[in-house]
CSV table of C-alpha atoms in Angstrom, one decimal:
chain,number,residue,atom,x,y,z
A,14,MET,CA,-29.0,9.9,17.6
A,15,THR,CA,-26.4,12.4,18.7
A,16,ASP,CA,-26.9,16.1,18.0
A,17,ASP,CA,-25.0,17.6,15.0
A,18,ARG,CA,-22.4,19.4,17.1
A,19,THR,CA,-21.5,16.4,19.1
A,20,TYR,CA,-21.4,14.3,16.0
A,21,HIS,CA,-19.0,16.7,14.3
A,22,GLU,CA,-16.8,16.8,17.4
A,23,GLN,CA,-16.6,13.0,17.4
A,24,ILE,CA,-15.6,13.0,13.7
A,25,GLN,CA,-12.8,15.5,14.4
A,26,ALA,CA,-11.6,13.3,17.3
A,27,ASP,CA,-11.7,10.2,15.0
A,28,GLU,CA,-9.7,12.1,12.4
A,29,GLN,CA,-7.0,12.8,15.0
A,30,ASP,CA,-7.0,9.3,16.3
A,31,LEU,CA,-7.0,7.3,13.1
A,32,GLN,CA,-3.5,8.0,11.7
A,33,PHE,CA,-0.9,5.6,10.5
A,34,SER,CA,2.7,5.3,11.6
A,35,THR,CA,3.6,4.2,8.1
A,36,PHE,CA,1.6,3.2,5.0
A,37,ASP,CA,2.7,1.5,1.8
A,38,ARG,CA,1.2,-0.9,-0.8
A,39,GLU,CA,1.5,-3.9,1.5
A,40,ASP,CA,-0.4,-2.0,4.2
A,41,ALA,CA,-3.0,-1.1,1.5
A,42,TRP,CA,-3.4,-4.8,0.7
A,43,ARG,CA,-3.8,-5.8,4.3
A,44,LEU,CA,-6.2,-3.0,5.1
A,45,GLY,CA,-8.2,-3.6,2.0
A,46,THR,CA,-8.6,-7.3,2.5
A,47,ALA,CA,-9.5,-6.7,6.2
A,48,LEU,CA,-12.2,-4.3,5.1
A,49,ARG,CA,-13.4,-6.7,2.5
A,50,GLN,CA,-13.6,-9.6,5.0
A,51,ALA,CA,-15.5,-7.5,7.5
A,52,ALA,CA,-18.0,-6.3,4.9
A,53,LEU,CA,-18.5,-9.9,3.6
A,54,GLU,CA,-19.1,-11.2,7.1
A,55,GLN,CA,-21.7,-8.4,7.6
A,56,ARG,CA,-23.2,-9.0,4.1
A,57,LEU,CA,-22.7,-5.4,3.2
A,58,PRO,CA,-23.0,-4.3,-0.5
A,59,LEU,CA,-19.9,-2.2,-0.5
A,60,VAL,CA,-17.3,-0.9,-2.9
A,61,ILE,CA,-13.9,-0.5,-1.2
A,62,GLY,CA,-11.0,1.5,-2.4
A,63,ILE,CA,-7.6,2.7,-1.3
A,64,THR,CA,-5.3,5.2,-3.1
A,65,LEU,CA,-1.7,6.1,-2.5
A,66,GLY,CA,-1.0,9.5,-4.1
A,67,ALA,CA,-2.9,9.5,-7.4
A,68,GLN,CA,-2.8,5.7,-7.8
A,69,ARG,CA,-5.6,3.3,-6.9
A,70,VAL,CA,-3.8,0.5,-5.1
A,71,PHE,CA,-6.8,-1.5,-3.9
A,72,HIS,CA,-10.4,-1.9,-5.2
A,73,THR,CA,-13.1,-4.4,-4.7
A,74,ALA,CA,-16.9,-4.5,-5.3
A,75,LEU,CA,-18.9,-6.9,-3.2
A,76,PRO,CA,-22.1,-8.6,-4.0
A,77,ARG,CA,-25.1,-6.1,-4.5
A,78,ALA,CA,-22.7,-3.2,-4.9
A,79,THR,CA,-23.4,-1.2,-8.1
A,80,PRO,CA,-21.4,1.0,-10.5
A,81,ASP,CA,-23.1,4.0,-8.8
A,82,ASN,CA,-21.2,3.1,-5.6
A,83,ASP,CA,-18.0,3.4,-7.5
A,84,ALA,CA,-18.9,6.9,-8.7
A,85,TRP,CA,-19.8,7.9,-5.1
A,86,LEU,CA,-16.5,6.5,-3.8
A,87,GLU,CA,-14.5,8.5,-6.4
A,88,ARG,CA,-16.4,11.7,-5.5
A,89,LYS,CA,-16.0,11.2,-1.8
A,90,ALA,CA,-12.2,10.4,-2.2
A,91,ALA,CA,-11.8,13.7,-4.2
A,92,VAL,CA,-13.2,15.6,-1.3
A,93,VAL,CA,-10.7,13.9,1.1
A,94,THR,CA,-7.8,14.7,-1.2
A,95,HIS,CA,-8.9,18.3,-1.6
A,96,PHE,CA,-9.6,19.1,2.1
A,97,GLU,CA,-7.4,16.5,3.8
A,98,ARG,CA,-10.2,15.6,6.1
A,99,SER,CA,-12.7,12.7,6.2
A,100,SER,CA,-15.5,13.1,3.7
A,101,MET,CA,-18.1,13.0,6.5
A,102,GLY,CA,-16.1,15.6,8.4
A,103,VAL,CA,-16.1,18.0,5.5
A,104,GLY,CA,-19.9,17.6,5.0
A,105,GLU,CA,-20.5,18.1,8.8
A,106,GLN,CA,-18.3,21.2,8.8
A,107,PHE,CA,-20.4,22.8,6.1
A,108,ARG,CA,-23.6,21.8,7.8
A,109,ALA,CA,-22.4,23.1,11.2
A,110,LEU,CA,-21.8,26.5,9.5
A,111,GLY,CA,-25.3,26.4,8.0
A,112,ARG,CA,-23.8,26.0,4.5
A,113,ASN,CA,-24.6,23.7,1.6
A,114,PHE,CA,-21.5,21.9,0.3
A,115,GLU,CA,-22.8,21.5,-3.2
A,116,GLU,CA,-23.4,25.2,-3.6
A,117,ASP,CA,-20.9,26.8,-1.2
A,118,SER,CA,-17.8,24.8,-1.9
A,119,ARG,CA,-17.6,26.0,-5.5
A,120,LEU,CA,-16.5,22.5,-6.5
A,121,PRO,CA,-18.2,20.6,-9.3
A,122,ALA,CA,-20.8,18.3,-7.8
A,123,HIS,CA,-20.2,15.7,-10.5
A,124,ARG,CA,-16.6,15.3,-9.1
A,125,TYR,CA,-16.9,16.0,-5.4
A,126,ALA,CA,-19.3,14.7,-2.7
A,127,ALA,CA,-19.0,15.5,1.0
A,128,ASN,CA,-20.8,12.4,2.2
A,129,GLY,CA,-19.5,9.9,4.7
A,130,GLY,CA,-17.3,6.9,3.9
A,131,VAL,CA,-13.8,8.0,3.0
A,132,PHE,CA,-10.8,8.9,5.3
A,133,PRO,CA,-7.4,10.4,4.6
A,134,ILE,CA,-4.4,8.1,5.1
A,135,ARG,CA,-2.5,10.5,7.3
A,136,LEU,CA,1.0,9.7,8.7
A,137,LEU,CA,1.2,10.3,12.4
A,138,GLU,CA,4.7,11.8,12.6
A,139,SER,CA,4.6,14.2,9.7
A,140,GLY,CA,0.9,14.8,9.4
A,141,LEU,CA,1.3,14.2,5.6
A,142,VAL,CA,-1.8,12.8,3.8
A,143,VAL,CA,-0.5,10.1,1.5
A,144,GLY,CA,-3.8,8.6,0.2
A,145,THR,CA,-7.4,7.7,0.9
A,146,VAL,CA,-9.3,4.7,2.1
A,147,GLY,CA,-13.0,4.4,1.7
A,148,VAL,CA,-16.3,2.6,1.2
A,149,SER,CA,-19.5,3.3,-0.5
A,150,GLY,CA,-22.8,1.4,-0.6
A,151,LEU,CA,-24.7,2.3,2.6
A,152,PRO,CA,-26.3,5.5,3.9
A,153,GLN,CA,-23.5,8.0,4.5
A,154,ARG,CA,-23.4,7.7,8.4
A,155,ASP,CA,-23.3,3.9,8.1
A,156,ASP,CA,-20.5,4.0,5.5
A,157,HIS,CA,-18.6,6.3,7.9
A,158,ALA,CA,-19.3,4.2,11.0
A,159,PHE,CA,-18.2,1.0,9.3
A,160,LEU,CA,-14.9,2.6,8.1
A,161,VAL,CA,-14.1,4.1,11.5
A,162,GLN,CA,-14.7,0.8,13.3
A,163,GLN,CA,-12.5,-1.1,10.8
A,164,LEU,CA,-9.7,1.5,10.9
A,165,ARG,CA,-9.7,1.3,14.7
A,166,THR,CA,-9.4,-2.5,14.5
A,167,PHE,CA,-6.7,-2.3,11.9
A,168,LEU,CA,-4.6,0.3,13.7
A,169,SER,CA,-4.8,-1.4,17.0
A,170,GLY,CA,-3.0,-4.4,15.4
A,171,GLN,CA,-0.1,-2.4,14.1
């Protein structure tokens, strides 16, 4: 396992790399179905969600996913919307500073979770965050790793 500093630096690099030239509802459908297919092939018990602005434009719950996974996805997406960083990146940033997100962020824990699995949909040219894409159902580092891998694959085909 990598040390915490190296892991945080890798997350920051991923956040810079994983940006979209454009993103609309059709892209959300293509990305969501690609995530769903990859998760099904790996037999992962995930909930997958994509938002554009304040609207959920893609959602699916795979076999063995639970309503609790939906709640975690919502809380992680709220962190991404608030900080405009990946949910794992926000959590690692707090940990790197020796701080506890739940206590030190001053955000209500029932609405915000800085755990891995959600990324901002950031437009490359403008830097504008237009939505979120995320998964929930695995341990947080595994949620994050799955999403990063799938975003790399999706973006390499654009």
